[in-house]
XYZ file of C-alpha atoms in Angstrom:
782
model
C -12.941 -27.247 8.940
C -10.927 -26.100 11.991
C -11.201 -28.212 15.225
C -9.925 -27.368 18.711
C -9.243 -30.841 20.029
C -10.030 -34.445 19.309
C -9.827 -37.397 21.666
C -7.066 -38.805 19.459
C -4.980 -35.631 19.771
C -5.492 -35.620 23.556
C -4.406 -39.258 23.830
C -1.378 -38.624 21.618
C -0.373 -35.641 23.768
C -0.625 -37.724 26.955
C 1.362 -40.524 25.369
C 4.143 -38.194 24.225
C 4.194 -36.519 27.629
C 4.580 -39.875 29.367
C 7.421 -40.858 27.044
C 9.206 -37.565 27.628
C 8.957 -38.060 31.393
C 10.469 -41.536 31.080
C 13.359 -40.205 28.994
C 14.210 -37.275 31.263
C 17.755 -37.537 32.616
C 18.158 -37.868 36.371
C 20.346 -34.768 36.619
C 19.496 -31.244 35.541
C 21.126 -30.141 32.311
C 21.034 -27.010 30.181
C 19.313 -27.443 26.826
C 18.665 -24.546 24.463
C 19.334 -22.024 27.190
C 16.913 -23.604 29.681
C 17.163 -26.057 32.548
C 15.879 -29.495 31.598
C 15.724 -32.975 33.066
C 15.909 -33.859 36.735
C 12.443 -33.771 38.257
C 13.062 -31.770 41.434
C 13.641 -28.217 40.187
C 11.380 -27.065 37.334
C 12.771 -25.069 34.441
C 11.803 -21.841 36.232
C 11.674 -21.387 39.988
C 11.656 -19.239 43.084
C 14.031 -20.861 45.547
C 15.585 -19.852 48.845
C 18.935 -19.368 50.474
C 19.071 -21.873 53.315
C 22.790 -21.647 54.016
C 22.536 -23.140 57.517
C 20.696 -26.331 56.495
C 23.678 -28.644 56.999
C 24.661 -26.863 60.231
C 21.175 -27.376 61.631
C 21.524 -31.123 61.031
C 25.041 -31.463 62.531
C 25.059 -33.146 65.928
C 25.969 -30.633 68.608
C 24.512 -27.754 70.611
C 22.826 -26.155 67.590
C 21.468 -29.424 66.148
C 17.724 -29.588 65.543
C 16.886 -32.183 62.928
C 13.221 -31.965 63.782
C 13.257 -28.283 62.922
C 15.237 -29.005 59.759
C 12.569 -31.407 58.525
C 9.780 -28.994 59.418
C 11.552 -26.182 57.553
C 11.944 -28.351 54.467
C 8.262 -29.283 54.606
C 7.223 -25.642 54.983
C 9.347 -24.587 52.027
C 8.073 -27.476 49.942
C 4.499 -26.356 50.670
C 5.380 -22.934 49.262
C 6.719 -24.523 46.084
C 10.321 -23.869 47.101
C 12.380 -26.778 45.823
C 15.748 -25.174 45.030
C 17.867 -24.348 48.094
C 21.253 -22.662 48.117
C 23.288 -24.182 50.941
C 26.744 -23.777 52.490
C 28.673 -27.068 52.516
C 30.333 -26.086 55.788
C 32.425 -23.682 57.786
C 36.236 -23.690 58.050
C 38.654 -22.782 60.839
C 38.559 -22.269 64.576
C 35.558 -22.171 66.866
C 34.672 -19.149 68.935
C 35.553 -16.574 66.263
C 33.285 -13.534 66.300
C 30.730 -13.672 63.454
C 31.786 -17.131 62.216
C 28.968 -19.656 61.895
C 29.327 -22.978 63.703
C 29.641 -25.951 63.980
C 32.879 -26.076 61.989
C 33.169 -28.611 59.179
C 36.915 -28.394 58.440
C 38.755 -27.598 61.671
C 42.247 -27.715 60.136
C 43.542 -28.427 56.625
C 42.119 -31.848 55.729
C 40.721 -32.406 59.232
C 36.935 -32.761 59.330
C 34.442 -32.912 62.179
C 32.448 -36.033 61.433
C 29.372 -34.543 63.057
C 29.313 -31.767 60.457
C 29.790 -34.224 57.593
C 26.987 -36.308 59.043
C 24.788 -33.208 59.075
C 25.468 -32.576 55.399
C 24.662 -36.203 54.585
C 21.447 -36.071 56.590
C 20.341 -32.861 54.908
C 20.940 -34.268 51.427
C 19.040 -37.461 52.251
C 16.066 -35.406 53.481
C 16.118 -33.256 50.343
C 16.021 -36.400 48.233
C 12.991 -37.708 50.125
C 11.121 -34.513 49.303
C 12.239 -34.217 45.680
C 14.094 -30.997 46.501
C 17.532 -29.906 45.294
C 20.534 -28.023 46.627
C 23.048 -25.663 45.129
C 26.048 -26.520 47.301
C 28.668 -23.803 47.576
C 32.049 -25.170 48.522
C 33.611 -22.116 50.151
C 33.074 -18.402 50.724
C 34.840 -15.188 49.761
C 33.690 -13.709 53.071
C 34.813 -14.372 56.606
C 31.547 -15.538 58.170
C 32.234 -19.166 57.313
C 36.041 -19.025 56.978
C 36.550 -19.215 53.245
C 39.283 -17.271 51.423
C 40.609 -15.730 54.636
C 40.831 -19.057 56.460
C 42.814 -20.689 53.642
C 45.147 -17.692 53.658
C 45.677 -18.074 57.391
C 46.352 -21.797 57.000
C 48.907 -21.031 54.303
C 50.945 -18.826 56.612
C 49.650 -15.282 55.953
C 48.983 -14.619 59.634
C 45.708 -14.536 61.568
C 42.987 -13.126 59.394
C 41.339 -9.899 60.571
C 37.633 -10.029 61.411
C 36.094 -7.064 59.586
C 33.640 -6.366 62.393
C 36.615 -5.778 64.701
C 39.489 -4.681 62.472
C 37.449 -2.832 59.848
C 36.645 -3.602 56.234
C 39.687 -1.910 54.746
C 41.982 -4.124 56.810
C 40.031 -7.249 55.894
C 39.962 -6.408 52.173
C 43.703 -5.778 52.137
C 44.213 -9.190 53.720
C 41.772 -11.228 51.650
C 42.965 -9.909 48.266
C 46.083 -11.988 48.848
C 44.068 -15.068 47.836
C 44.244 -14.022 44.188
C 47.623 -12.367 44.434
C 48.863 -15.918 44.983
C 49.594 -18.199 42.038
C 47.356 -21.157 41.243
C 49.804 -23.549 42.851
C 50.029 -21.583 46.093
C 49.142 -23.584 49.186
C 46.074 -21.446 49.969
C 44.486 -22.602 46.708
C 45.765 -26.158 46.892
C 44.212 -26.516 50.350
C 40.870 -25.450 48.912
C 41.240 -27.884 46.015
C 41.861 -30.681 48.484
C 38.683 -29.701 50.317
C 36.723 -29.751 47.050
C 38.002 -33.242 46.283
C 37.024 -34.432 49.739
C 33.436 -33.196 49.467
C 32.655 -33.860 45.811
C 33.919 -37.476 45.996
C 32.107 -38.202 49.273
C 29.513 -40.980 49.650
C 26.395 -40.208 51.676
C 26.203 -42.511 54.695
C 22.393 -42.314 54.818
C 21.663 -43.111 51.185
C 24.824 -45.072 50.332
C 25.002 -42.994 47.186
C 28.079 -41.045 46.073
C 27.434 -37.332 45.902
C 28.293 -37.337 42.211
C 25.304 -39.683 41.708
C 22.852 -37.781 43.905
C 19.983 -36.122 41.977
C 19.302 -33.941 45.036
C 22.298 -31.837 43.962
C 21.271 -29.152 41.485
C 24.786 -27.827 41.045
C 28.143 -27.494 42.726
C 29.108 -23.896 43.267
C 32.713 -22.732 43.462
C 32.168 -20.160 46.193
C 29.749 -17.714 47.701
C 30.405 -14.378 45.976
C 33.925 -15.089 44.700
C 35.799 -11.881 43.939
C 39.190 -10.812 42.631
C 39.292 -8.074 45.308
C 41.496 -5.829 43.117
C 41.988 -4.738 39.519
C 45.406 -6.382 39.462
C 43.931 -9.743 40.472
C 41.358 -10.077 37.690
C 43.398 -12.336 35.391
C 44.461 -14.619 38.235
C 40.849 -14.669 39.454
C 39.663 -15.750 35.988
C 42.334 -18.455 35.825
C 41.334 -19.725 39.285
C 37.649 -19.937 38.372
C 38.547 -21.840 35.190
C 40.869 -24.241 37.030
C 38.394 -24.885 39.844
C 35.426 -25.417 37.528
C 37.461 -27.907 35.482
C 38.466 -29.767 38.644
C 34.849 -30.120 39.791
C 33.768 -31.356 36.357
C 36.533 -33.936 36.366
C 35.464 -35.165 39.778
C 31.744 -35.125 38.958
C 30.673 -34.973 35.297
C 27.021 -35.547 36.216
C 26.207 -32.268 37.915
C 26.250 -28.682 36.780
C 28.852 -26.201 38.028
C 28.150 -22.549 38.819
C 30.294 -19.663 39.984
C 28.322 -18.015 42.814
C 29.170 -14.586 41.374
C 27.327 -11.387 42.246
C 27.647 -10.220 38.662
C 29.297 -7.019 37.543
C 29.282 -5.794 41.144
C 31.408 -8.774 42.204
C 33.826 -8.473 39.289
C 35.403 -5.140 40.199
C 32.706 -3.412 38.146
C 33.884 -5.266 35.029
C 30.939 -6.947 33.328
C 33.349 -8.243 30.687
C 35.090 -10.285 33.391
C 31.698 -11.636 34.481
C 31.052 -12.635 30.897
C 34.393 -14.414 30.619
C 33.955 -16.571 33.716
C 30.457 -17.581 32.598
C 31.596 -18.299 29.051
C 33.821 -21.083 30.391
C 32.565 -24.424 29.036
C 32.659 -25.953 32.534
C 30.286 -23.284 33.875
C 26.760 -24.391 33.054
C 24.703 -21.346 33.961
C 25.145 -17.752 35.072
C 24.628 -16.182 38.500
C 24.007 -12.681 39.782
C 23.127 -11.269 43.201
C 21.184 -8.060 43.881
C 21.411 -6.136 47.159
C 19.627 -2.749 47.031
C 20.482 -1.842 50.634
C 24.077 -3.096 50.661
C 24.711 -1.371 47.337
C 23.218 1.900 48.631
C 20.333 1.987 46.189
C 18.011 2.547 49.143
C 18.401 4.312 52.465
C 17.702 2.780 55.841
C 15.224 5.522 56.710
C 13.479 5.325 53.309
C 12.926 1.628 52.641
C 9.459 2.301 51.220
C 10.119 5.623 49.518
C 13.153 4.263 47.660
C 11.351 1.133 46.435
C 10.691 2.438 42.910
C 14.348 3.348 42.442
C 15.431 -0.066 43.746
C 13.119 -1.822 41.296
C 14.309 0.302 38.387
C 17.989 -0.299 39.144
C 17.378 -4.006 39.688
C 15.628 -4.305 36.336
C 18.548 -2.636 34.595
C 21.084 -4.813 36.416
C 19.179 -7.929 35.365
C 18.841 -6.675 31.781
C 22.575 -6.108 31.297
C 23.467 -9.561 32.550
C 20.567 -11.280 30.786
C 21.765 -9.942 27.426
C 25.108 -11.650 27.977
C 23.552 -14.871 29.274
C 21.304 -14.943 26.211
C 24.341 -14.500 23.986
C 26.085 -17.355 25.823
C 22.988 -19.555 25.599
C 23.004 -20.187 29.352
C 20.259 -19.741 31.970
C 20.619 -16.874 34.429
C 19.713 -17.249 38.109
C 19.364 -14.355 40.574
C 20.546 -16.548 43.400
C 20.695 -13.887 46.095
C 18.519 -10.855 46.664
C 17.015 -9.289 49.750
C 15.110 -6.285 50.983
C 14.606 -4.936 54.517
C 11.322 -4.841 56.387
C 9.248 -1.709 56.722
C 10.850 0.898 59.000
C 14.005 -1.252 58.927
C 12.517 -3.544 61.560
C 14.069 -6.926 62.425
C 11.030 -8.377 64.200
C 9.473 -11.554 62.736
C 5.948 -10.852 61.559
C 6.429 -7.077 61.389
C 5.124 -5.390 58.216
C 6.856 -6.227 54.928
C 4.954 -4.007 52.498
C 8.031 -2.754 50.620
C 9.754 -6.146 50.738
C 6.693 -7.884 49.303
C 6.541 -5.341 46.480
C 10.243 -5.783 45.747
C 9.966 -9.582 45.821
C 6.969 -9.362 43.511
C 9.007 -7.221 41.127
C 11.821 -9.790 41.000
C 9.373 -12.676 40.656
C 7.654 -10.966 37.756
C 10.939 -10.781 35.861
C 11.163 -14.582 36.163
C 7.478 -15.117 35.329
C 7.713 -13.064 32.151
C 10.872 -14.892 31.142
C 9.144 -18.235 31.762
C 6.200 -17.215 29.602
C 8.613 -16.593 26.706
C 10.901 -19.552 27.417
C 13.730 -17.067 27.927
C 16.987 -17.461 29.861
C 16.115 -15.759 33.183
C 15.370 -19.026 34.906
C 15.077 -18.509 38.629
C 15.843 -16.669 41.812
C 16.722 -17.552 45.413
C 15.625 -14.992 47.974
C 17.850 -14.377 51.003
C 17.014 -15.997 53.164
C 14.774 -18.577 54.783
C 14.321 -17.891 58.510
C 11.325 -20.153 58.964
C 10.536 -20.935 62.597
C 13.584 -19.078 63.964
C 12.922 -16.362 66.509
C 16.148 -14.391 67.060
C 16.980 -13.845 70.745
C 19.609 -11.168 70.126
C 20.290 -8.541 67.489
C 23.678 -10.174 66.869
C 23.774 -13.959 66.773
C 25.091 -15.704 69.883
C 25.755 -19.366 70.525
C 22.484 -21.043 71.410
C 20.335 -18.674 69.320
C 18.196 -20.006 66.499
C 19.791 -19.957 63.083
C 17.816 -17.756 60.723
C 18.446 -16.442 57.224
C 20.921 -13.795 58.382
C 24.524 -14.928 58.989
C 26.171 -14.179 62.298
C 27.802 -10.923 61.142
C 24.447 -9.321 60.260
C 21.494 -8.151 62.316
C 19.271 -11.161 62.956
C 16.016 -10.580 61.093
C 17.438 -8.086 58.599
C 16.686 -10.126 55.468
C 15.057 -13.280 56.843
C 11.680 -14.569 55.717
C 10.031 -16.130 58.760
C 7.102 -18.528 58.809
C 4.795 -15.791 60.120
C 5.606 -13.449 57.230
C 2.367 -14.566 55.632
C 2.097 -11.932 52.910
C 5.620 -12.682 51.693
C 4.978 -16.426 51.722
C 1.770 -15.855 49.757
C 3.725 -14.078 46.997
C 6.381 -16.820 46.931
C 3.778 -19.588 46.673
C 1.797 -17.790 43.969
C 4.950 -17.132 41.935
C 6.006 -20.777 42.057
C 2.564 -21.969 41.016
C 2.572 -19.593 38.048
C 6.120 -20.535 37.062
C 5.166 -24.214 37.115
C 2.191 -23.430 34.867
C 4.403 -21.589 32.372
C 6.974 -24.382 32.374
C 4.235 -26.894 31.565
C 2.770 -24.600 28.907
C 6.116 -24.409 27.101
C 6.057 -28.191 26.665
C 2.292 -28.600 26.114
C 0.467 -29.099 22.848
C -2.266 -26.471 22.360
C -5.649 -27.785 23.405
C -8.247 -27.772 26.169
C -7.085 -30.683 28.321
C -5.126 -28.805 31.015
C -4.624 -25.215 32.099
C -1.156 -25.356 30.527
C -2.472 -26.589 27.160
C -5.237 -23.981 27.267
C -2.682 -21.258 27.919
C -0.647 -22.525 24.970
C -3.807 -22.600 22.844
C -4.687 -18.998 23.663
C -1.154 -17.807 22.971
C -0.955 -19.579 19.640
C -4.448 -18.472 18.618
C -3.471 -14.843 19.123
C -0.083 -15.352 17.471
C -1.875 -16.587 14.342
C -4.098 -13.493 14.361
C -7.153 -15.617 15.097
C -9.699 -15.445 17.887
C -12.036 -17.923 19.521
C -15.683 -16.905 19.559
C -17.731 -17.436 22.701
C -21.141 -16.774 24.192
C -22.614 -16.789 27.678
C -25.101 -19.585 28.527
C -25.516 -20.705 24.897
C -26.426 -24.385 25.566
C -28.980 -23.654 28.318
C -31.522 -21.465 26.567
C -31.983 -19.180 23.585
C -34.409 -16.570 22.402
C -37.237 -19.053 21.749
C -36.274 -22.269 23.597
C -34.920 -23.502 26.912
C -33.081 -26.622 28.086
C -33.290 -28.638 24.878
C -30.126 -30.774 24.464
C -28.156 -29.816 21.379
C -30.013 -26.532 20.792
C -28.027 -23.322 20.314
C -29.003 -20.072 18.590
C -25.479 -19.600 17.207
C -25.360 -23.133 15.834
C -28.777 -22.655 14.248
C -27.305 -19.741 12.275
C -23.850 -20.958 11.251
C -23.701 -24.689 12.017
C -21.020 -24.361 14.727
C -21.148 -24.092 18.472
C -19.178 -21.225 20.043
C -15.641 -22.210 20.971
C -15.988 -20.611 24.405
C -18.864 -21.176 26.801
C -19.518 -18.555 29.464
C -21.126 -19.636 32.756
C -21.828 -17.880 36.040
C -21.738 -19.310 39.561
C -23.793 -16.498 41.091
C -25.923 -17.757 44.021
C -24.195 -21.126 44.205
C -23.391 -19.958 47.718
C -27.113 -20.102 48.614
C -27.364 -23.837 47.994
C -30.620 -23.578 46.008
C -29.299 -25.651 43.102
C -29.746 -22.862 40.521
C -27.705 -19.807 39.597
C -28.921 -16.215 39.498
C -30.345 -16.735 35.983
C -32.156 -19.927 36.954
C -29.668 -22.366 35.375
C -29.545 -25.627 37.382
C -25.989 -26.348 38.434
C -26.413 -30.003 37.446
C -27.258 -28.841 33.917
C -24.349 -26.420 33.950
C -21.971 -29.191 35.000
C -23.214 -31.484 32.243
C -22.927 -28.812 29.533
C -19.451 -27.724 30.616
C -18.296 -31.319 30.226
C -19.958 -31.494 26.787
C -18.242 -28.254 25.770
C -14.920 -29.762 26.843
C -15.583 -32.973 24.900
C -16.401 -31.043 21.732
C -13.025 -29.288 22.060
C -14.131 -25.971 23.528
C -13.237 -23.847 26.539
C -15.381 -22.604 29.426
C -15.038 -19.290 31.214
C -16.659 -18.971 34.646
C -17.663 -15.707 36.298
C -19.221 -15.332 39.756
C -21.758 -12.768 40.940
C -22.189 -13.765 44.585
C -24.761 -12.185 46.827
C -23.670 -9.293 49.020
C -22.372 -11.079 52.149
C -22.890 -7.991 54.267
C -26.468 -7.038 53.344
C -27.905 -10.209 51.830
C -28.701 -8.304 48.634
C -27.622 -9.304 45.157
C -24.243 -8.568 43.542
C -25.519 -5.152 42.436
C -26.346 -4.097 46.008
C -23.840 -1.323 46.695
C -25.512 0.030 49.801
C -22.664 -1.000 52.128
C -19.238 0.437 51.202
C -17.580 -1.860 53.723
C -18.608 -5.196 52.235
C -15.185 -6.127 50.822
C -13.495 -5.136 54.049
C -15.947 -7.321 55.976
C -14.880 -10.500 54.178
C -11.112 -9.999 54.330
C -9.140 -11.634 57.161
C -10.255 -10.159 60.463
C -13.619 -9.046 59.061
C -16.923 -10.251 60.541
C -17.937 -12.072 57.344
C -14.544 -13.609 56.569
C -15.248 -17.171 57.670
C -18.651 -17.260 56.000
C -17.247 -15.959 52.741
C -14.427 -18.533 52.692
C -17.175 -21.126 52.984
C -18.766 -19.611 49.876
C -15.483 -19.860 48.000
C -15.198 -23.496 49.055
C -18.680 -24.211 47.688
C -17.694 -22.657 44.356
C -14.426 -24.624 44.371
C -16.277 -27.886 45.069
C -18.446 -27.282 42.014
C -15.462 -26.560 39.778
C -13.723 -29.657 41.099
C -16.818 -31.708 40.221
C -16.400 -30.931 36.501
C -15.135 -34.351 35.440
C -15.549 -36.518 32.378
C -16.584 -40.169 32.490
C -12.934 -41.218 32.636
C -12.297 -38.973 35.649
C -10.542 -36.148 33.801
C -11.068 -32.768 35.465
C -12.237 -30.082 33.063
C -10.167 -26.885 33.427
C -11.894 -23.516 33.330
C -11.016 -19.865 32.835
C -12.028 -18.407 36.218
C -13.033 -14.727 35.984
C -13.942 -13.350 39.410
C -14.519 -9.756 40.538
C -14.892 -8.316 37.034
C -15.912 -4.800 35.948
C -14.340 -3.539 39.150
C -13.173 -0.222 37.677
C -16.784 0.958 37.760
C -19.044 0.855 40.808
C -22.168 -1.175 40.083
C -21.001 -4.292 41.994
C -20.251 -4.439 45.741
C -16.565 -5.001 44.864
C -16.464 -1.969 42.555
C -14.126 0.996 42.478
C -15.908 3.247 44.960
C -16.812 0.352 47.256
C -13.271 -0.677 48.232
C -9.721 0.622 48.144
C -7.096 -0.632 45.694
C -5.428 -2.603 48.500
C -8.742 -4.163 49.558
C -9.581 -5.207 45.993
C -6.161 -6.794 45.521
C -6.519 -8.585 48.855
C -9.963 -9.885 47.781
C -8.560 -11.184 44.500
C -5.582 -12.882 46.120
C -7.645 -14.402 48.915
C -10.116 -15.869 46.413
C -7.538 -17.189 43.950
C -5.303 -18.565 46.700
C -8.239 -20.413 48.257
C -9.215 -21.864 44.872
C -5.656 -22.944 44.165
C -5.307 -24.471 47.624
C -8.477 -26.448 46.954
C -6.916 -27.804 43.776
C -9.194 -26.070 41.257
C -8.031 -26.677 37.687
C -8.082 -23.175 36.233
C -6.556 -20.159 34.581
C -7.478 -16.763 36.007
C -8.855 -13.843 33.966
C -8.654 -10.203 35.103
C -11.461 -8.148 33.512
C -11.787 -4.397 34.156
C -13.927 -1.981 32.160
C -12.768 0.021 29.104
C -9.771 2.186 29.839
C -8.147 5.292 28.440
C -4.646 4.704 29.828
C -2.381 1.838 30.831
C -2.399 3.134 34.397
C -6.192 2.981 34.483
C -6.230 -0.627 33.272
C -3.657 -1.715 35.858
C -5.054 0.371 38.718
C -6.067 -2.697 40.758
C -4.008 -5.364 39.020
C -2.934 -7.952 41.627
C 0.271 -9.002 39.839
C 1.583 -11.458 37.272
C 1.649 -14.376 39.733
C -2.112 -14.020 40.268
C -3.421 -13.392 36.747
C -3.038 -15.637 33.700
C -5.144 -13.817 31.103
C -5.930 -10.124 30.678
C -9.589 -9.453 29.931
C -11.834 -6.530 29.027
C -15.597 -6.119 29.452
C -16.804 -3.596 26.867
C -20.418 -3.251 25.660
C -21.841 -1.306 22.737
C -24.625 1.091 23.649
C -25.068 4.137 21.458
C -22.956 5.286 18.531
C -21.288 2.435 16.622
C -18.290 4.431 15.526
C -17.660 5.657 19.073
C -17.885 2.091 20.422
C -15.479 0.731 17.807
C -13.039 3.546 18.524
C -13.237 3.044 22.301
C -12.825 -0.725 21.925
C -9.813 -0.221 19.668
C -8.220 2.189 22.153
C -8.700 -0.237 25.042
C -7.330 -3.158 23.031
C -4.298 -1.145 21.960
C -3.564 -0.431 25.628
C -4.120 -4.086 26.522
C -1.833 -5.225 23.727
C 0.995 -3.111 25.130
C 0.364 -4.440 28.636
C 0.082 -8.008 27.366
C 3.407 -7.624 25.580
C 5.123 -6.297 28.695
C 3.575 -8.908 30.980
C 3.765 -11.775 28.450
C 0.095 -12.709 28.782
C -2.674 -13.460 26.311
C -5.587 -11.064 26.368
C -9.270 -11.306 25.499
C -12.522 -9.422 25.132
C -14.057 -11.281 28.046
C -17.532 -9.727 27.645
C -18.980 -7.660 24.824
C -21.999 -7.269 22.602
C -24.908 -5.008 21.742
C -28.301 -5.788 23.196
C -30.738 -6.675 20.443
C -28.079 -6.284 17.691
C -30.016 -3.724 15.607
C -27.113 -3.202 13.187
C -27.240 -5.614 10.229
C -23.454 -5.463 9.862
C -22.577 -5.358 13.576
C -20.215 -8.355 13.501
C -17.937 -7.352 10.647
C -18.748 -3.645 10.499
C -18.613 -2.762 14.212
C -17.059 -5.493 16.361
C -14.283 -6.476 13.949
C -13.704 -2.845 13.013
C -13.090 -2.136 16.693
C -10.769 -5.112 17.030
C -8.907 -4.204 13.859
C -5.417 -5.690 13.798
C -5.332 -6.240 17.549
C -4.981 -9.843 18.651
C -7.308 -10.876 21.463
C -7.307 -14.639 21.951
C -11.074 -14.825 22.352
C -14.196 -12.684 22.231
C -17.285 -13.583 24.265
C -20.719 -12.008 23.795
C -23.428 -12.068 26.437
C -26.454 -14.355 26.618
C -29.621 -14.772 24.601
C -32.426 -14.611 27.152
C -35.744 -16.358 26.583
C -37.756 -13.597 24.928
C -40.988 -14.377 26.761
C -39.105 -13.519 29.981
C -36.854 -10.679 28.850
C -37.770 -9.284 25.427
C -34.940 -7.780 23.391
C -32.222 -9.114 25.690
C -29.976 -11.070 23.313
C -26.417 -10.636 22.043
C -26.028 -13.302 19.343
C -28.231 -13.814 16.280
C -30.886 -16.456 15.807
C -32.454 -17.547 12.501
C -34.108 -14.555 10.876
C -32.454 -11.945 13.119
C -31.243 -8.896 11.217
C -27.526 -9.571 11.743
C -27.651 -13.289 10.852
C -26.098 -12.937 7.400
C -23.289 -10.750 8.702
C -22.712 -13.180 11.554
C -22.263 -15.969 9.026
C -19.654 -13.829 7.249
C -18.009 -13.338 10.663
C -18.077 -17.120 11.186
C -16.566 -17.777 7.752
C -13.676 -15.396 8.362
C -10.276 -17.103 8.687
C -9.757 -15.016 11.840
C -12.606 -16.621 13.826
C -12.583 -20.056 15.410
C -15.671 -21.916 16.608
C -15.948 -25.212 18.479
C -15.732 -27.328 15.343
C -13.242 -25.026 13.721
C -9.618 -25.417 14.765
C -8.256 -28.921 14.160
C -6.556 -27.859 10.936
C -5.294 -24.628 12.440
C -3.454 -26.365 15.275
C -2.360 -29.546 13.552
C -0.901 -27.936 10.422
C 2.078 -26.304 12.107
């Protein structure tokens, strides 16, 4: 009939994957609206602005190559592999707000120390399999840019906006595009582009045009026309410059560096035109809620919702055009101030974290669909910097804020732990989605399982599962090959449910008496027969020593969070659980992935992590702490979020930790009482979940259900499937069949002779249901 996986299919998938890796081009390209090839930057990413990277490596007073390498390592650990970097500064030293050291001190005159710094940076990126977007000049004064080339071409000394005012500066700098293409100010910049793009790295001996550590060349940081009258000359300049770069280096992509509509004199049509150029490979936008006056300095937190709403709309308008052009879109600059507009490293970032999470979720949802919104680069990486002054002074640490801005305004420092946690989680989830887009559906990896669940739901099918089915049944226990479900219909369930409760005690058995050695063996068997395993965890109460249902201490969750008296002990429990999950390996050493479902049924209050036992913030912190620890320990898993039945979308998402932390949406809903009322309530909850799943681009499931004792002869087709209706959960799992001599009447699947057996066989025969031996045809006949 229908089979989930076979060893042959798994081997074929691995073989094809290996061939595809061998055939990947060395440089990133755009294929079908997505980034492809080049191993350093995945198709979807959260990167950083690290504009001062080359300056930090340039020999001189500010040089700190040790710090540079540590910063790269810290970013790499957070999954940050795409860095947006300034090639170098232009002009005189000692200019207020200009970053130093200077790369080009006069037209065509270069400080070799600065070039050496750029070379060193690129060699270190290559060692770490990281990539740079290198912008070749700047529309703003803080590195020279437009204004410096104007000064060199005889327009007089350029005015520093911090001294002369912005109106004076803008009047001066608009001359760059009032000039014709052959004007000396533009020719001087073209000469600079030739000098850099054709350079050979002294550390690697490799020409820049052959360096895979370059993601793209970028024409300028935030290039603008600076007036309505300049728009046509601006367009012509972008076209001419992009063509020049492509002629010099056909291997790498070229990007504009544009802010979007906001940087095109409010003309989104102009933004479209410059990104429609064949030499421009992908589209850029920047988003600055504070600079654009979407938020107020005194209301950073209160204005967050408005900032998110306006950002979403700004992204949407540009994404529609990028989709029409068939080019990826990258939000390569965005920032948000700290709480209370503080500049102090390590000070609270509650609003910033929420804003970052909002931007990341736009990328995550795009990645789940294989859409064109491909990445973002937050502004900016401050790392180990500790600003000595509000305004940068020579000798101060470089951080993410350029010299003309308050130091610490938008920087992410290495002690901004909550922000770094969100960045790391987002990159891990984006990598999973990128792998899932290329994976064949199956059970071999988390990515292939995610693809399997998505495709199952898309086909209006569902996988059937049961808790503990290979361990015991109503009239037997621990007999290899036995299964009540199989005794009825001839198939094993496609999904096995297991629980790790009391693994933390080290007794060798879980809370239902299942030996963990037996559990390990049966999970591997379930994997080898093509099925999936979902793992819940009902740990003992770490505060009282009671079981998971002990709700006598309302401070238990708080006690295990960082700073709590039980924090260290609880992390040890998580490590024990992680060690068990990491021990799930086949004879050939393959790790069996699981669907990890912690802290479920939390919207009621019968567990110590329940609704009345902890605040929303504490629950989210518990979830993130647990999942982060599991991920850090290398557990091969997807995560499942499983609240109780809900009446509204808001109720379902009340404690949702975010798209970077949850892979599958679940629902625990049991039938007790009136059948029609249960079916109606289940249908309402699933309708809400389906809307949420569509918005968040996630598969969803009935992660626990059933009716104890199944007294209804037609429960499977007449109650359960009536409740599901035309909704599309990817799987449905019913609870366990307890040994009847120990717990009479406690069973949720039929056994031979049980009143619902015949209806269950009709349920099994339905084309909508998939069992462990049931899906080979479904997923091979595409």
